Each structure stands twice: as C-alpha cells, then as structure tokens.
Amino acid sequence: MMNRLLTVLLGLALCAELVPNIARCQQQILPTKRGYQVLSYKLLLDWRPIFKNKNQRFSGVNEITVSTTQSEVVFDAMEMRIDSIKVSGVDVTPVPQPIGDTLIVPLGPPAPFPTPSTIKIYYTRTSATNDAMFYYPKRTYAGPGPVGDSVFTLEDLAYTMSEPLDAHKWMPCNDEPYYKANSAISVIVPRTYSAQSNGTLQSVDTNTDGSLQFNWVSDRPIATYLMCASASVWAEWRDYYHRISNPLDSVSVVYFAWPADYAATDTTGIAHNARYAFRNTPKMIAAFSKLFGEYPFLQYGQVPVQPFGYGGMEHQTMTTIDRSILHGTNEDVISHELFHQWFGDKTTCETWADIWLNEGFATFGEAIWEEAVNGESTYSHYVGQQAYGFFHPYAPRGDVNNIPTYNPPIANVFNDPTTYLKPGCMLHMLRRVLNDDTLFFNTLRDYSNAFAYTTANTWQFMDFVVPRAGALAPVNLNTFFNEWLFWPDWPVYKIGWKQSNGKLLVHVTQQQDSTHLYTMPLRFKAIAGQDTTLLMFVNDKQSQIFTATLSKPITRLVFDSEAVVLSQSTLAPDATLVDPTLGVQDGSTSEGFLRVDVAMGILKLSFAPIAGERGELQILDVLGRIIARRDVPSGAATLTLPMEELASGAYFVRLTDGAGEHTTRFQVEK
Ligand SMILES: [Zn+2]
C-alpha cells in the first residue's frame, strides 16, 4: 500500500552502514495461530444490490475449506448477518452469528488427525458505510483537480480495500497475513458493468436477468488482505510482458479505466490519461524481473478508483490505484505497487510487526525503477529525496520518525517515515555497504525465492541475508539490521578535520540523543585541486579520530556524497585536532619526548627541556576541547598539575615550544 501521493521534496540527505556485533536486542513478535488451516476460499459476491440500491449492502457465499482436528473453527466476520451455514452439506442450526468480530462455526466431534471440512457460509453485508467495502455513485465529488477544478467520479463504482485487517468486513475469513490460501472469487454485477479480482478471469456467465458473473481464480495462495474485488463501467485493454526467462511466454498486463480516461490524449498532466499513465508497466515488470526474479504470477492488472484513501494497494495480481495517478506525472505509485508483487504478495510479511518487509521493499522498488529508466544519478537523487522525507515527516498526517521500524505501535503501522522510508533507505544502505550489486540483488532475489508464495518475518530475512552477504560486508550485518530495524533513531555525526604534515585527521563523534551507538562505514572525498581521494572509515565508537596520509594539501573534505548513511551531520575544519597516533601510550606513561605520570592526585609531566623563550602545555579532552592551559618556562623539563578537576576518562596533553608540537594521551581513573 502506498499512503502518500508524493510531493516531490528537494534536498540531499544521507543514507549509511555498520560493524560491531550486538546481540539481537528485540523481542520477536510471533503470530498467534488458530488450530486449523484454510485450504481455499471460494467466494461469490452478488453486487447487484449495491448498484441497484446505491449502498454497500450485498449478499455473498464463502465456501471455506479448512483442515483441522478441532470441533469448531473461529473465523473473523463483522458488519454482516449470517443467513445460513452448511458444513459438508449439512445445515448448522441454530445459525451462528458474529459475536464482536468473530464467528464460531461448530464442526462436530474432534478428528484424530487433520481432516478437511467444507464450510459454506451464506451472509449479507448489513453495514451501509464505506468501511472495507466502498461504493460511490456516478458524479460523486472526489476533490480538487490539478488546475483548481473539481473532480467527479464518472461511473458508479464499487471496490474493496482490506489492508491490514478489514477483509472480514466483506467476507467471513481467517483474517491474518500468515494464513495464505487458494482463492476463487466470483462477482455478479449488472449488465454493462465488469468486475475484477485476483488471478485470471476464467469465464463470464450471463444470468437470466441479464446480469453478469465474472469468475476469477488466483493462480497462487493469497493472504486475505490481498484479496479484492472491484466493479464499474470500464474500458478494458491489455498489453503483454514477454518473460525475460522465456520470451515466448506472454504475460497479460490488463488495464481498466473509465471510458473517458481511456480515450484521453492529453499528456501534460491535466487530464486523466490511463493509457499514457500505464504505458511503462511491461517495462517495469521486465526491469524488476531481471533483478529480483521472474514476475511471480500469471497476469498483472491495474484498476484506478476514486475516491481512494491511498496512492495504491497491491492486491495480488490486480493493483487498485488512485485515479489521480492517471495524470501520468510520476510513476512512483505504479512502480511501488508492482514491486509489491514480489515483496508483499509473493513473499508476504508474516505479521504486521514485519510490515517493513512489504513497504520498505516497495519503497526501495520506486528508486530501482528510477534507476532502470533514468540511470544511477537519478536513483541516488531519489533515495536522497526519500531520506529527506524521513527527516521531515509530513506533520499534518501525524507521521513520526522516532519509532522503531520493527513492530511499530498499531496506530503507526503505515507510518510513512519508519515503515516506508527508513527501511527503504536501509536497503539502499545495504546495497552500498555490500558495494557489490550482483551480490546484493542476487541475495534479495534468493530471499524472495526462498519464501515464495508464503510468508517471511524479520528474523527469517536476517538469517537468510547475513550468512550469504555478511562475509563481504565491512561491518557486521546482524549489527546493521539491529540498529536500523530495532532502534528508533539515527546517527547524528559531528565531524571535524585537520590536515597537518601530510596527514589528514578526521574526528567523528556521534551526537544522537540516545545511548545507541551506530556502526557504519563512513565515506569521504578528500579533494585537492583536480585530485579526489576516496576514504572509508568504519566508525564504531562515540568519538573516534581517523587518520590518512595524503600526498597533497586538500582544499575540501566531503562527507557521504553518495548519501549512503541515513544520518544528520555537520562537517567543519577543526584546528584543535590532535593526532592520536603521535606518542600514543597505554596506561599512564609514554616513552619518548613527552611522558605523563598520573599518581596521587597529581599529573607529572616530563619532557625535553623547552626550547626558545617559553612553551605552552594544554590538556584536551577526547573531543579536542582545551580544558587546561599552562605556560612552561624556557629550559623547564617537568611540570606538575593537580588533577582534581579531571573526571575519569581519556585525555590528551599537548606541548608546544619553539621546536614543535608533541602530544600524548593519558588516562585518568578515579
Ligand atoms: Zn506499499
């Protein structure tokens, strides 16, 4: 699903990478399973009353085949009356009714081993509200158009929209993502209407009253939130995607649109032009198939609806999309929902705690399509826009960026910054960390195949990816996933740099307002005239000084120009930086020119006699801040300082005189 109708945000943002090994710090959310398995749904929706009475009430029959040892099964069902139930052809009396949002159907004595039962539930949807089942009559006001005009629906329209847990408001079912089952959906509509659902259309039957029954069958198991139906007066046309694995195998790409939207010829973004907006769909399928494995179903379709509360919804093989997309001004929603066919539909998040496995991937898929059609720099810019969107959440909708991506609070399951943008950027970061596109894409393709037509959870994803890709990563990938999926924040880097005597010093401190320490490879460009030197340091400490020997004086240091790290940063020259490799020593002493003894509340400094008129001694903390300063007379070779004012920790002492500058580190332990 896509929440946003994207406003293009300009801005360069930063995405990153990692190293040390953190124990997994998050409790896994396990699905609570019922004691049966749905083998199939065979659903008949009679939508003639919807169009006749112009409301959301209709009658239906759901024939659910389950396998169980239990004496009863619990389904999800609400906003409906149960008219009758037959179990293996025998009426259940009295007829069970939903209590709250569940329906309990007695089956008979428990079975010693899992036994199939066919439960045929005749029901009537009693709610006349737009809730999971939507109906809009022709000429409904749908909102403002692109030039300040008013947009109205062009035909009567009915459709379902169920994610995450609303399918049981239009059909009795077992409404959790981890219960995939086969499905066949038939929809009866008045003559001149047509109905769409998942899979492929098997037949259209004509009833004695002239109404039409469209019979669709899914070619793969499906989660209930991905099941759908829609109906209106449509123009229908199709295109073909020739499988990259077998060009002789043509996959139908079917499109629906209101006739005026089909006939439109304007391509300036003012009109709804369905043929123009959908024109690249087969190329998108080819681009994604090439990188992530062959398109996983027999057919793909797109149905534009309006009003719709979302940009699009990846109903399996039959995406529902907001009609405003037909302006054709961007393809983000089209590519997002299509990418879900691999990540979301073929491989479905096991629980809603794992929703990022759907939405983070689909968000990343938008950038992949940008790269396929416009090249690598557009890809980078697009990811930068996504990062910008993460740091500037859309406040009027209540989006926040300070909750973990894994297992968001239920009210934030579809929170754009953390369910979509952060994990989307994380996949980009993974790509950059691995720095090997073949390894990256093959790993994701293999993950998709390993969990094809079933579900995956966050742990399964990590356990799949880490052994395959971890050996080549510059940071520990378990740590990487831990940090980006389970922590609610992001790194904030303060970077100071100095070049002296041909050596570049880069001081990185992490300043995020938490105890979370991010481990990421940080990339820099050191620019000296026409020469650019690429540097990478793995930052795994709160404060860390990196050094590099450069042959030329640099004029500029650039951090993370490829927006690898989802971070906020400041970078500036810092003349006070001290080379930590000079005179580094363990404990309280150092050999050589400058010696520090820490004892009995006194710092005793010993050094070669001061040359020139006088010298200066400075004590610096690990951030390079001068916290004490003393003049040292000419010829002096020792100095003592009280150290009551120094807290425990690491410090530097720097001695400057006419002969040069010398620094060593010491430790205070109290
Ligand atoms: Zn989505």
PDB file of C-alpha atoms and ligand atoms in Angstrom, residues 1-2 314 336-337 340 359 362 420, ligand 1:
ATOM      1  CA  MET A   1       0.000   0.000   0.000  1.00  0.00           C
ATOM      2  CA  MET A   2       1.174   3.492  -0.606  1.00  0.00           C
ATOM      3  CA  GLU A 314      -1.030  -4.087  -4.190  1.00  0.00           C
ATOM      4  CA  HIS A 336       5.665   0.737  -5.834  1.00  0.00           C
ATOM      5  CA  GLU A 337       2.560  -1.423  -6.166  1.00  0.00           C
ATOM      6  CA  HIS A 340       4.914  -5.440  -4.074  1.00  0.00           C
ATOM      7  CA  GLU A 359       6.696  -1.466   2.464  1.00  0.00           C
ATOM      8  CA  ALA A 362       8.257  -1.416  -2.281  1.00  0.00           C
ATOM      9  CA  TYR A 420       8.372   3.006   4.256  1.00  0.00           C
TER      10      TYR A 420
HETATM   11 ZN    ZN B   1       3.111  -0.343  -0.307  1.00  0.00          ZN
END
